[in-house]
mmCIF file with all atom_site columns, C-alpha atoms in Angstrom:
data_model
loop_
_atom_site.group_PDB
_atom_site.id
_atom_site.type_symbol
_atom_site.label_atom_id
_atom_site.label_alt_id
_atom_site.label_comp_id
_atom_site.label_asym_id
_atom_site.label_entity_id
_atom_site.label_seq_id
_atom_site.pdbx_PDB_ins_code
_atom_site.Cartn_x
_atom_site.Cartn_y
_atom_site.Cartn_z
_atom_site.occupancy
_atom_site.B_iso_or_equiv
_atom_site.pdbx_formal_charge
_atom_site.auth_seq_id
_atom_site.auth_comp_id
_atom_site.auth_asym_id
_atom_site.auth_atom_id
_atom_site.pdbx_PDB_model_num
ATOM 1   C CA . UNK A 1 1   ? 44.420 22.191 -20.832 1.00 67.00 ? 7   UNK A CA 1
ATOM 2   C CA . UNK A 1 2   ? 45.838 25.597 -21.638 1.00 77.00 ? 8   UNK A CA 1
ATOM 3   C CA . UNK A 1 3   ? 47.612 27.387 -18.822 1.00 88.00 ? 9   UNK A CA 1
ATOM 4   C CA . UNK A 1 4   ? 45.556 30.557 -19.272 1.00 93.00 ? 10  UNK A CA 1
ATOM 5   C CA . UNK A 1 5   ? 42.196 30.414 -21.018 1.00 94.00 ? 11  UNK A CA 1
ATOM 6   C CA . UNK A 1 6   ? 40.053 33.179 -22.375 1.00 95.00 ? 12  UNK A CA 1
ATOM 7   C CA . UNK A 1 7   ? 37.026 33.228 -24.627 1.00 91.00 ? 13  UNK A CA 1
ATOM 8   C CA . UNK A 1 8   ? 38.242 34.646 -27.927 1.00 88.00 ? 14  UNK A CA 1
ATOM 9   C CA . UNK A 1 9   ? 35.010 36.542 -28.534 1.00 88.00 ? 15  UNK A CA 1
ATOM 10  C CA . UNK A 1 10  ? 34.131 38.891 -30.007 1.00 94.00 ? 16  UNK A CA 1
ATOM 11  C CA . UNK A 1 11  ? 32.258 40.218 -27.045 1.00 96.00 ? 17  UNK A CA 1
ATOM 12  C CA . UNK A 1 12  ? 29.912 42.914 -28.310 1.00 97.00 ? 18  UNK A CA 1
ATOM 13  C CA . UNK A 1 13  ? 28.435 45.433 -25.884 1.00 97.00 ? 19  UNK A CA 1
ATOM 14  C CA . UNK A 1 14  ? 26.591 48.720 -26.458 1.00 97.00 ? 20  UNK A CA 1
ATOM 15  C CA . UNK A 1 15  ? 28.185 51.993 -25.483 1.00 97.00 ? 21  UNK A CA 1
ATOM 16  C CA . UNK A 1 16  ? 27.607 52.744 -21.809 1.00 97.00 ? 22  UNK A CA 1
ATOM 17  C CA . UNK A 1 17  ? 27.176 49.101 -20.803 1.00 97.00 ? 23  UNK A CA 1
ATOM 18  C CA . UNK A 1 18  ? 29.413 47.008 -18.566 1.00 97.00 ? 24  UNK A CA 1
ATOM 19  C CA . UNK A 1 19  ? 31.798 44.693 -20.381 1.00 97.00 ? 25  UNK A CA 1
ATOM 20  C CA . UNK A 1 20  ? 32.848 41.586 -18.456 1.00 97.00 ? 26  UNK A CA 1
ATOM 21  C CA . UNK A 1 21  ? 35.976 39.753 -19.559 1.00 97.00 ? 27  UNK A CA 1
ATOM 22  C CA . UNK A 1 22  ? 36.905 36.453 -17.985 1.00 97.00 ? 28  UNK A CA 1
ATOM 23  C CA . UNK A 1 23  ? 40.042 34.385 -17.607 1.00 96.00 ? 29  UNK A CA 1
ATOM 24  C CA . UNK A 1 24  ? 40.811 31.050 -15.951 1.00 96.00 ? 30  UNK A CA 1
ATOM 25  C CA . UNK A 1 25  ? 44.232 29.624 -15.178 1.00 95.00 ? 31  UNK A CA 1
ATOM 26  C CA . UNK A 1 26  ? 45.489 26.157 -14.407 1.00 92.00 ? 32  UNK A CA 1
ATOM 27  C CA . UNK A 1 27  ? 48.477 26.763 -12.090 1.00 88.00 ? 33  UNK A CA 1
ATOM 28  C CA . UNK A 1 28  ? 47.035 26.917 -8.588  1.00 89.00 ? 34  UNK A CA 1
ATOM 29  C CA . UNK A 1 29  ? 50.252 28.474 -7.309  1.00 86.00 ? 35  UNK A CA 1
ATOM 30  C CA . UNK A 1 30  ? 49.930 31.535 -9.532  1.00 88.00 ? 36  UNK A CA 1
ATOM 31  C CA . UNK A 1 31  ? 50.567 34.720 -7.616  1.00 87.00 ? 37  UNK A CA 1
ATOM 32  C CA . UNK A 1 32  ? 50.172 37.689 -9.921  1.00 90.00 ? 38  UNK A CA 1
ATOM 33  C CA . UNK A 1 33  ? 47.538 38.524 -12.488 1.00 94.00 ? 39  UNK A CA 1
ATOM 34  C CA . UNK A 1 34  ? 47.587 41.144 -15.182 1.00 95.00 ? 40  UNK A CA 1
ATOM 35  C CA . UNK A 1 35  ? 45.330 42.578 -17.853 1.00 97.00 ? 41  UNK A CA 1
ATOM 36  C CA . UNK A 1 36  ? 46.841 43.951 -21.020 1.00 97.00 ? 42  UNK A CA 1
ATOM 37  C CA . UNK A 1 37  ? 44.972 45.788 -23.754 1.00 97.00 ? 43  UNK A CA 1
ATOM 38  C CA . UNK A 1 38  ? 46.001 45.472 -27.394 1.00 96.00 ? 44  UNK A CA 1
ATOM 39  C CA . UNK A 1 39  ? 44.502 47.694 -30.046 1.00 96.00 ? 45  UNK A CA 1
ATOM 40  C CA . UNK A 1 40  ? 44.459 46.322 -33.576 1.00 93.00 ? 46  UNK A CA 1
ATOM 41  C CA . UNK A 1 41  ? 47.893 46.668 -35.137 1.00 90.00 ? 47  UNK A CA 1
ATOM 42  C CA . UNK A 1 42  ? 49.444 47.852 -31.893 1.00 93.00 ? 48  UNK A CA 1
ATOM 43  C CA . UNK A 1 43  ? 51.413 46.223 -29.113 1.00 94.00 ? 49  UNK A CA 1
ATOM 44  C CA . UNK A 1 44  ? 49.956 45.205 -25.732 1.00 95.00 ? 50  UNK A CA 1
ATOM 45  C CA . UNK A 1 45  ? 49.915 47.685 -22.854 1.00 95.00 ? 51  UNK A CA 1
ATOM 46  C CA . UNK A 1 46  ? 49.330 46.950 -19.178 1.00 94.00 ? 52  UNK A CA 1
ATOM 47  C CA . UNK A 1 47  ? 46.080 48.347 -17.790 1.00 95.00 ? 53  UNK A CA 1
ATOM 48  C CA . UNK A 1 48  ? 45.529 46.499 -14.510 1.00 93.00 ? 54  UNK A CA 1
ATOM 49  C CA . UNK A 1 49  ? 47.183 44.086 -12.122 1.00 93.00 ? 55  UNK A CA 1
ATOM 50  C CA . UNK A 1 50  ? 45.877 42.287 -9.060  1.00 94.00 ? 56  UNK A CA 1
ATOM 51  C CA . UNK A 1 51  ? 47.593 40.114 -6.483  1.00 92.00 ? 57  UNK A CA 1
ATOM 52  C CA . UNK A 1 52  ? 44.999 39.500 -3.761  1.00 92.00 ? 58  UNK A CA 1
ATOM 53  C CA . UNK A 1 53  ? 41.569 37.939 -3.762  1.00 95.00 ? 59  UNK A CA 1
ATOM 54  C CA . UNK A 1 54  ? 38.751 40.409 -4.213  1.00 95.00 ? 60  UNK A CA 1
ATOM 55  C CA . UNK A 1 55  ? 38.243 43.494 -6.317  1.00 96.00 ? 61  UNK A CA 1
ATOM 56  C CA . UNK A 1 56  ? 40.611 46.226 -7.385  1.00 96.00 ? 62  UNK A CA 1
ATOM 57  C CA . UNK A 1 57  ? 39.212 49.348 -8.991  1.00 97.00 ? 63  UNK A CA 1
ATOM 58  C CA . UNK A 1 58  ? 40.965 51.872 -11.215 1.00 95.00 ? 64  UNK A CA 1
ATOM 59  C CA . UNK A 1 59  ? 38.681 54.388 -12.857 1.00 96.00 ? 65  UNK A CA 1
ATOM 60  C CA . UNK A 1 60  ? 36.222 52.556 -15.093 1.00 97.00 ? 66  UNK A CA 1
ATOM 61  C CA . UNK A 1 61  ? 38.159 49.299 -14.732 1.00 97.00 ? 67  UNK A CA 1
ATOM 62  C CA . UNK A 1 62  ? 37.715 46.712 -11.985 1.00 98.00 ? 68  UNK A CA 1
ATOM 63  C CA . UNK A 1 63  ? 39.801 43.563 -11.747 1.00 97.00 ? 69  UNK A CA 1
ATOM 64  C CA . UNK A 1 64  ? 38.369 40.666 -9.754  1.00 97.00 ? 70  UNK A CA 1
ATOM 65  C CA . UNK A 1 65  ? 40.354 37.702 -8.481  1.00 97.00 ? 71  UNK A CA 1
ATOM 66  C CA . UNK A 1 66  ? 39.150 34.428 -7.009  1.00 96.00 ? 72  UNK A CA 1
ATOM 67  C CA . UNK A 1 67  ? 42.132 32.160 -6.368  1.00 94.00 ? 73  UNK A CA 1
ATOM 68  C CA . UNK A 1 68  ? 40.000 29.304 -5.057  1.00 94.00 ? 74  UNK A CA 1
ATOM 69  C CA . UNK A 1 69  ? 38.183 29.149 -8.374  1.00 94.00 ? 75  UNK A CA 1
ATOM 70  C CA . UNK A 1 70  ? 41.325 30.063 -10.343 1.00 95.00 ? 76  UNK A CA 1
ATOM 71  C CA . UNK A 1 71  ? 39.412 32.828 -12.010 1.00 95.00 ? 77  UNK A CA 1
ATOM 72  C CA . UNK A 1 72  ? 40.221 36.447 -12.788 1.00 97.00 ? 78  UNK A CA 1
ATOM 73  C CA . UNK A 1 73  ? 37.993 38.941 -14.538 1.00 97.00 ? 79  UNK A CA 1
ATOM 74  C CA . UNK A 1 74  ? 38.030 42.491 -15.821 1.00 98.00 ? 80  UNK A CA 1
ATOM 75  C CA . UNK A 1 75  ? 34.956 44.705 -15.726 1.00 98.00 ? 81  UNK A CA 1
ATOM 76  C CA . UNK A 1 76  ? 34.788 47.832 -17.822 1.00 98.00 ? 82  UNK A CA 1
ATOM 77  C CA . UNK A 1 77  ? 32.030 50.192 -16.747 1.00 98.00 ? 83  UNK A CA 1
ATOM 78  C CA . UNK A 1 78  ? 30.473 52.772 -19.069 1.00 98.00 ? 84  UNK A CA 1
ATOM 79  C CA . UNK A 1 79  ? 32.115 51.083 -22.061 1.00 98.00 ? 85  UNK A CA 1
ATOM 80  C CA . UNK A 1 80  ? 33.214 53.389 -24.849 1.00 97.00 ? 86  UNK A CA 1
ATOM 81  C CA . UNK A 1 81  ? 33.930 52.642 -28.518 1.00 97.00 ? 87  UNK A CA 1
ATOM 82  C CA . UNK A 1 82  ? 37.559 53.506 -27.711 1.00 97.00 ? 88  UNK A CA 1
ATOM 83  C CA . UNK A 1 83  ? 37.614 50.450 -25.422 1.00 98.00 ? 89  UNK A CA 1
ATOM 84  C CA . UNK A 1 84  ? 37.276 48.210 -28.484 1.00 98.00 ? 90  UNK A CA 1
ATOM 85  C CA . UNK A 1 85  ? 40.420 46.111 -28.423 1.00 97.00 ? 91  UNK A CA 1
ATOM 86  C CA . UNK A 1 86  ? 41.712 42.674 -27.525 1.00 96.00 ? 92  UNK A CA 1
ATOM 87  C CA . UNK A 1 87  ? 42.193 42.136 -23.792 1.00 97.00 ? 93  UNK A CA 1
ATOM 88  C CA . UNK A 1 88  ? 44.933 39.744 -22.751 1.00 96.00 ? 94  UNK A CA 1
ATOM 89  C CA . UNK A 1 89  ? 45.030 38.062 -19.380 1.00 96.00 ? 95  UNK A CA 1
ATOM 90  C CA . UNK A 1 90  ? 48.516 37.222 -18.066 1.00 94.00 ? 96  UNK A CA 1
ATOM 91  C CA . UNK A 1 91  ? 49.441 35.103 -15.073 1.00 92.00 ? 97  UNK A CA 1
ATOM 92  C CA . UNK A 1 92  ? 52.677 34.470 -13.227 1.00 87.00 ? 98  UNK A CA 1
ATOM 93  C CA . UNK A 1 93  ? 53.919 31.960 -10.700 1.00 76.00 ? 99  UNK A CA 1
ATOM 94  C CA . UNK A 1 94  ? 57.343 33.130 -9.510  1.00 70.00 ? 100 UNK A CA 1
ATOM 95  C CA . UNK A 1 95  ? 57.908 29.829 -7.708  1.00 70.00 ? 101 UNK A CA 1
ATOM 96  C CA . UNK A 1 96  ? 57.248 27.706 -10.764 1.00 66.00 ? 102 UNK A CA 1
ATOM 97  C CA . UNK A 1 97  ? 57.562 28.945 -14.299 1.00 63.00 ? 103 UNK A CA 1
ATOM 98  C CA . UNK A 1 98  ? 58.548 32.468 -13.224 1.00 71.00 ? 104 UNK A CA 1
ATOM 99  C CA . UNK A 1 99  ? 57.424 33.956 -16.506 1.00 81.00 ? 105 UNK A CA 1
ATOM 100 C CA . UNK A 1 100 ? 54.301 35.694 -17.677 1.00 86.00 ? 106 UNK A CA 1
ATOM 101 C CA . UNK A 1 101 ? 51.898 33.326 -19.392 1.00 89.00 ? 107 UNK A CA 1
ATOM 102 C CA . UNK A 1 102 ? 49.372 35.040 -21.637 1.00 92.00 ? 108 UNK A CA 1
ATOM 103 C CA . UNK A 1 103 ? 45.948 33.923 -22.691 1.00 93.00 ? 109 UNK A CA 1
ATOM 104 C CA . UNK A 1 104 ? 44.978 34.245 -26.330 1.00 93.00 ? 110 UNK A CA 1
ATOM 105 C CA . UNK A 1 105 ? 42.842 37.276 -25.568 1.00 95.00 ? 111 UNK A CA 1
ATOM 106 C CA . UNK A 1 106 ? 39.209 38.326 -25.831 1.00 96.00 ? 112 UNK A CA 1
ATOM 107 C CA . UNK A 1 107 ? 38.219 40.745 -28.539 1.00 96.00 ? 113 UNK A CA 1
ATOM 108 C CA . UNK A 1 108 ? 35.845 43.408 -27.248 1.00 97.00 ? 114 UNK A CA 1
ATOM 109 C CA . UNK A 1 109 ? 33.658 45.453 -29.566 1.00 98.00 ? 115 UNK A CA 1
ATOM 110 C CA . UNK A 1 110 ? 31.768 48.429 -28.158 1.00 97.00 ? 116 UNK A CA 1
ATOM 111 C CA . UNK A 1 111 ? 29.167 49.732 -30.563 1.00 95.00 ? 117 UNK A CA 1
ATOM 112 C CA . UNK A 1 112 ? 27.555 53.203 -30.417 1.00 92.00 ? 118 UNK A CA 1
ATOM 113 C CA . UNK B 2 1   ? 61.627 58.733 -22.252 1.00 61.00 ? 2   UNK B CA 1
ATOM 114 C CA . UNK B 2 2   ? 62.089 56.596 -25.354 1.00 75.00 ? 3   UNK B CA 1
ATOM 115 C CA . UNK B 2 3   ? 60.093 53.404 -25.540 1.00 92.00 ? 4   UNK B CA 1
ATOM 116 C CA . UNK B 2 4   ? 61.131 49.956 -26.650 1.00 96.00 ? 5   UNK B CA 1
ATOM 117 C CA . UNK B 2 5   ? 62.548 49.994 -30.155 1.00 97.00 ? 6   UNK B CA 1
ATOM 118 C CA . UNK B 2 6   ? 62.454 46.993 -32.428 1.00 97.00 ? 7   UNK B CA 1
ATOM 119 C CA . UNK B 2 7   ? 64.088 46.668 -35.797 1.00 97.00 ? 8   UNK B CA 1
ATOM 120 C CA . UNK B 2 8   ? 63.309 45.834 -38.490 1.00 97.00 ? 9   UNK B CA 1
ATOM 121 C CA . UNK B 2 9   ? 59.570 46.427 -38.378 1.00 96.00 ? 10  UNK B CA 1
ATOM 122 C CA . UNK B 2 10  ? 58.799 44.286 -41.388 1.00 97.00 ? 11  UNK B CA 1
ATOM 123 C CA . UNK B 2 11  ? 60.766 41.656 -43.228 1.00 96.00 ? 12  UNK B CA 1
ATOM 124 C CA . UNK B 2 12  ? 60.205 38.945 -45.766 1.00 98.00 ? 13  UNK B CA 1
ATOM 125 C CA . UNK B 2 13  ? 62.369 35.852 -45.912 1.00 97.00 ? 14  UNK B CA 1
ATOM 126 C CA . UNK B 2 14  ? 62.262 32.527 -47.692 1.00 97.00 ? 15  UNK B CA 1
ATOM 127 C CA . UNK B 2 15  ? 62.310 29.076 -46.170 1.00 97.00 ? 16  UNK B CA 1
ATOM 128 C CA . UNK B 2 16  ? 65.723 27.978 -45.017 1.00 97.00 ? 17  UNK B CA 1
ATOM 129 C CA . UNK B 2 17  ? 67.070 31.470 -44.479 1.00 98.00 ? 18  UNK B CA 1
ATOM 130 C CA . UNK B 2 18  ? 67.913 32.909 -41.111 1.00 98.00 ? 19  UNK B CA 1
ATOM 131 C CA . UNK B 2 19  ? 66.864 36.177 -39.529 1.00 98.00 ? 20  UNK B CA 1
ATOM 132 C CA . UNK B 2 20  ? 68.098 38.414 -36.721 1.00 98.00 ? 21  UNK B CA 1
ATOM 133 C CA . UNK B 2 21  ? 65.773 40.787 -34.900 1.00 98.00 ? 22  UNK B CA 1
ATOM 134 C CA . UNK B 2 22  ? 66.924 43.567 -32.625 1.00 98.00 ? 23  UNK B CA 1
ATOM 135 C CA . UNK B 2 23  ? 65.401 45.142 -29.529 1.00 98.00 ? 24  UNK B CA 1
ATOM 136 C CA . UNK B 2 24  ? 66.502 48.188 -27.566 1.00 97.00 ? 25  UNK B CA 1
ATOM 137 C CA . UNK B 2 25  ? 64.775 48.327 -24.172 1.00 96.00 ? 26  UNK B CA 1
ATOM 138 C CA . UNK B 2 26  ? 63.720 51.398 -22.242 1.00 95.00 ? 27  UNK B CA 1
ATOM 139 C CA . UNK B 2 27  ? 66.730 53.074 -20.698 1.00 93.00 ? 28  UNK B CA 1
ATOM 140 C CA . UNK B 2 28  ? 67.422 51.551 -17.293 1.00 91.00 ? 29  UNK B CA 1
ATOM 141 C CA . UNK B 2 29  ? 65.457 48.370 -17.937 1.00 91.00 ? 30  UNK B CA 1
ATOM 142 C CA . UNK B 2 30  ? 67.583 45.273 -17.516 1.00 91.00 ? 31  UNK B CA 1
ATOM 143 C CA . UNK B 2 31  ? 65.154 42.594 -18.597 1.00 92.00 ? 32  UNK B CA 1
ATOM 144 C CA . UNK B 2 32  ? 64.174 41.819 -22.170 1.00 95.00 ? 33  UNK B CA 1
ATOM 145 C CA . UNK B 2 33  ? 61.554 39.203 -23.010 1.00 95.00 ? 34  UNK B CA 1
ATOM 146 C CA . UNK B 2 34  ? 60.665 37.962 -26.448 1.00 96.00 ? 35  UNK B CA 1
ATOM 147 C CA . UNK B 2 35  ? 57.242 36.732 -27.539 1.00 96.00 ? 36  UNK B CA 1
ATOM 148 C CA . UNK B 2 36  ? 55.847 35.294 -30.735 1.00 97.00 ? 37  UNK B CA 1
ATOM 149 C CA . UNK B 2 37  ? 52.315 36.366 -31.574 1.00 95.00 ? 38  UNK B CA 1
ATOM 150 C CA . UNK B 2 38  ? 50.141 34.539 -34.094 1.00 93.00 ? 39  UNK B CA 1
ATOM 151 C CA . UNK B 2 39  ? 46.365 34.721 -34.589 1.00 86.00 ? 40  UNK B CA 1
ATOM 152 C CA . UNK B 2 40  ? 45.798 31.147 -33.503 1.00 78.00 ? 41  UNK B CA 1
ATOM 153 C CA . UNK B 2 41  ? 48.258 30.819 -30.605 1.00 83.00 ? 42  UNK B CA 1
ATOM 154 C CA . UNK B 2 42  ? 48.299 34.298 -29.137 1.00 86.00 ? 43  UNK B CA 1
ATOM 155 C CA . UNK B 2 43  ? 51.398 35.467 -27.283 1.00 91.00 ? 44  UNK B CA 1
ATOM 156 C CA . UNK B 2 44  ? 53.887 32.654 -26.875 1.00 93.00 ? 45  UNK B CA 1
ATOM 157 C CA . UNK B 2 45  ? 56.892 33.167 -24.605 1.00 92.00 ? 46  UNK B CA 1
ATOM 158 C CA . UNK B 2 46  ? 60.240 32.632 -26.320 1.00 95.00 ? 47  UNK B CA 1
ATOM 159 C CA . UNK B 2 47  ? 62.856 33.634 -23.754 1.00 92.00 ? 48  UNK B CA 1
ATOM 160 C CA . UNK B 2 48  ? 63.886 36.261 -21.249 1.00 93.00 ? 49  UNK B CA 1
ATOM 161 C CA . UNK B 2 49  ? 67.282 37.844 -20.770 1.00 94.00 ? 50  UNK B CA 1
ATOM 162 C CA . UNK B 2 50  ? 68.380 39.639 -17.649 1.00 91.00 ? 51  UNK B CA 1
ATOM 163 C CA . UNK B 2 51  ? 71.861 40.999 -17.095 1.00 90.00 ? 52  UNK B CA 1
ATOM 164 C CA . UNK B 2 52  ? 73.116 39.306 -20.259 1.00 93.00 ? 53  UNK B CA 1
ATOM 165 C CA . UNK B 2 53  ? 71.953 35.862 -19.107 1.00 92.00 ? 54  UNK B CA 1
ATOM 166 C CA . UNK B 2 54  ? 69.050 33.825 -20.400 1.00 91.00 ? 55  UNK B CA 1
ATOM 167 C CA . UNK B 2 55  ? 66.821 33.377 -17.373 1.00 88.00 ? 56  UNK B CA 1
ATOM 168 C CA . UNK B 2 56  ? 63.935 31.499 -18.881 1.00 87.00 ? 57  UNK B CA 1
ATOM 169 C CA . UNK B 2 57  ? 63.019 29.760 -22.104 1.00 90.00 ? 58  UNK B CA 1
ATOM 170 C CA . UNK B 2 58  ? 59.743 28.802 -23.714 1.00 90.00 ? 59  UNK B CA 1
ATOM 171 C CA . UNK B 2 59  ? 58.874 25.683 -25.673 1.00 91.00 ? 60  UNK B CA 1
ATOM 172 C CA . UNK B 2 60  ? 60.453 26.584 -28.981 1.00 95.00 ? 61  UNK B CA 1
ATOM 173 C CA . UNK B 2 61  ? 62.982 24.572 -30.986 1.00 96.00 ? 62  UNK B CA 1
ATOM 174 C CA . UNK B 2 62  ? 66.677 25.301 -30.835 1.00 95.00 ? 63  UNK B CA 1
ATOM 175 C CA . UNK B 2 63  ? 66.419 27.233 -34.101 1.00 97.00 ? 64  UNK B CA 1
ATOM 176 C CA . UNK B 2 64  ? 65.265 30.120 -31.951 1.00 98.00 ? 65  UNK B CA 1
ATOM 177 C CA . UNK B 2 65  ? 68.058 31.739 -29.994 1.00 97.00 ? 66  UNK B CA 1
ATOM 178 C CA . UNK B 2 66  ? 68.893 35.056 -28.485 1.00 97.00 ? 67  UNK B CA 1
ATOM 179 C CA . UNK B 2 67  ? 71.399 37.089 -26.586 1.00 96.00 ? 68  UNK B CA 1
ATOM 180 C CA . UNK B 2 68  ? 71.669 40.261 -24.577 1.00 97.00 ? 69  UNK B CA 1
ATOM 181 C CA . UNK B 2 69  ? 74.479 42.750 -24.611 1.00 96.00 ? 70  UNK B CA 1
ATOM 182 C CA . UNK B 2 70  ? 75.985 44.725 -21.759 1.00 94.00 ? 71  UNK B CA 1
ATOM 183 C CA . UNK B 2 71  ? 73.843 47.758 -22.666 1.00 92.00 ? 72  UNK B CA 1
ATOM 184 C CA . UNK B 2 72  ? 70.722 45.551 -22.299 1.00 93.00 ? 73  UNK B CA 1
ATOM 185 C CA . UNK B 2 73  ? 70.006 45.555 -26.014 1.00 97.00 ? 74  UNK B CA 1
ATOM 186 C CA . UNK B 2 74  ? 68.907 42.155 -27.189 1.00 97.00 ? 75  UNK B CA 1
ATOM 187 C CA . UNK B 2 75  ? 68.823 40.203 -30.406 1.00 98.00 ? 76  UNK B CA 1
ATOM 188 C CA . UNK B 2 76  ? 66.966 37.077 -31.341 1.00 98.00 ? 77  UNK B CA 1
ATOM 189 C CA . UNK B 2 77  ? 67.864 34.819 -34.197 1.00 98.00 ? 78  UNK B CA 1
ATOM 190 C CA . UNK B 2 78  ? 65.831 32.247 -36.057 1.00 98.00 ? 79  UNK B CA 1
ATOM 191 C CA . UNK B 2 79  ? 67.741 29.861 -38.271 1.00 96.00 ? 80  UNK B CA 1
ATOM 192 C CA . UNK B 2 80  ? 66.456 27.592 -41.029 1.00 97.00 ? 81  UNK B CA 1
ATOM 193 C CA . UNK B 2 81  ? 63.193 29.466 -41.312 1.00 98.00 ? 82  UNK B CA 1
ATOM 194 C CA . UNK B 2 82  ? 59.962 27.569 -41.779 1.00 97.00 ? 83  UNK B CA 1
ATOM 195 C CA . UNK B 2 83  ? 56.617 28.808 -43.074 1.00 97.00 ? 84  UNK B CA 1
ATOM 196 C CA . UNK B 2 84  ? 55.186 28.453 -39.581 1.00 95.00 ? 85  UNK B CA 1
ATOM 197 C CA . UNK B 2 85  ? 57.662 31.010 -38.255 1.00 97.00 ? 86  UNK B CA 1
ATOM 198 C CA . UNK B 2 86  ? 55.649 33.761 -39.915 1.00 97.00 ? 87  UNK B CA 1
ATOM 199 C CA . UNK B 2 87  ? 54.465 35.864 -37.007 1.00 97.00 ? 88  UNK B CA 1
ATOM 200 C CA . UNK B 2 88  ? 54.757 39.115 -35.120 1.00 97.00 ? 89  UNK B CA 1
ATOM 201 C CA . UNK B 2 89  ? 57.760 38.998 -32.813 1.00 98.00 ? 90  UNK B CA 1
ATOM 202 C CA . UNK B 2 90  ? 57.361 41.240 -29.815 1.00 97.00 ? 91  UNK B CA 1
ATOM 203 C CA . UNK B 2 91  ? 60.060 42.371 -27.488 1.00 97.00 ? 92  UNK B CA 1
ATOM 204 C CA . UNK B 2 92  ? 59.193 43.639 -24.019 1.00 95.00 ? 93  UNK B CA 1
ATOM 205 C CA . UNK B 2 93  ? 61.377 45.289 -21.436 1.00 94.00 ? 94  UNK B CA 1
ATOM 206 C CA . UNK B 2 94  ? 60.968 45.586 -17.705 1.00 89.00 ? 95  UNK B CA 1
ATOM 207 C CA . UNK B 2 95  ? 62.945 47.037 -14.820 1.00 85.00 ? 96  UNK B CA 1
ATOM 208 C CA . UNK B 2 96  ? 63.414 43.701 -13.118 1.00 77.00 ? 97  UNK B CA 1
ATOM 209 C CA . UNK B 2 97  ? 62.638 40.137 -13.965 1.00 76.00 ? 98  UNK B CA 1
ATOM 210 C CA . UNK B 2 98  ? 59.319 39.914 -15.793 1.00 73.00 ? 99  UNK B CA 1
ATOM 211 C CA . UNK B 2 99  ? 58.199 37.212 -13.408 1.00 69.00 ? 100 UNK B CA 1
ATOM 212 C CA . UNK B 2 100 ? 58.609 39.587 -10.512 1.00 69.00 ? 101 UNK B CA 1
ATOM 213 C CA . UNK B 2 101 ? 57.124 42.784 -11.882 1.00 72.00 ? 102 UNK B CA 1
ATOM 214 C CA . UNK B 2 102 ? 54.666 41.594 -14.515 1.00 76.00 ? 103 UNK B CA 1
ATOM 215 C CA . UNK B 2 103 ? 54.780 45.085 -15.968 1.00 87.00 ? 104 UNK B CA 1
ATOM 216 C CA . UNK B 2 104 ? 56.129 44.690 -19.454 1.00 92.00 ? 105 UNK B CA 1
ATOM 217 C CA . UNK B 2 105 ? 56.607 47.481 -21.935 1.00 94.00 ? 106 UNK B CA 1
ATOM 218 C CA . UNK B 2 106 ? 56.252 46.179 -25.457 1.00 96.00 ? 107 UNK B CA 1
ATOM 219 C CA . UNK B 2 107 ? 57.847 47.365 -28.644 1.00 96.00 ? 108 UNK B CA 1
ATOM 220 C CA . UNK B 2 108 ? 55.873 47.700 -31.868 1.00 95.00 ? 109 UNK B CA 1
ATOM 221 C CA . UNK B 2 109 ? 57.103 44.322 -33.022 1.00 96.00 ? 110 UNK B CA 1
ATOM 222 C CA . UNK B 2 110 ? 58.867 42.857 -36.022 1.00 97.00 ? 111 UNK B CA 1
ATOM 223 C CA . UNK B 2 111 ? 56.515 41.260 -38.503 1.00 97.00 ? 112 UNK B CA 1
ATOM 224 C CA . UNK B 2 112 ? 58.202 38.332 -40.203 1.00 97.00 ? 113 UNK B CA 1
ATOM 225 C CA . UNK B 2 113 ? 56.782 36.722 -43.316 1.00 97.00 ? 114 UNK B CA 1
ATOM 226 C CA . UNK B 2 114 ? 58.352 33.492 -44.520 1.00 97.00 ? 115 UNK B CA 1
ATOM 227 C CA . UNK B 2 115 ? 57.638 32.533 -48.123 1.00 96.00 ? 116 UNK B CA 1
#
């Protein structure tokens, strides 16, 4: 079982729709959860982080965390073609591995 | 504020050679992490350096090594290159330990091709 799992996609959504990106992790002691966005040919950049169960909103982005289910998701409202990228989920357990473990990413395509 | 700088950006080597990649972190950042990115495996953690000490290491063979200098600049070295080492090598800097902050700033990467 991979430590952090994501569906590789591509996830195709029409412009203006909600894109839902999901991530599961195996280390129950994980404490911190991050979403990075990587445009084709570019390096990853941090867009969201969440530490507590529930939702965290930042503009069009909402991160959702459910530690009991070991599940974290990213919702992108009013998706735009400029949101087309690969979204990487990253997880950390400072009491165990103490390093960021990345999933392989989900490729999102937003079509006009 | 300058970002993370990696050199060289592209390089081609042959099997058996060795390669050294360089990373200059954002000014004031003390942690440098290295990742290997391939289409099939995604971002794989290589190692992290903080205050000139290796703090963490991923599951890579001993052919992969690194170091950090007093100015926080870091180098990684791969000896006896294999075809499977072809990848994008990303360096990321952070203020503190990556495990604490989670906020990594990535360089543009060094794309290594092994023939």
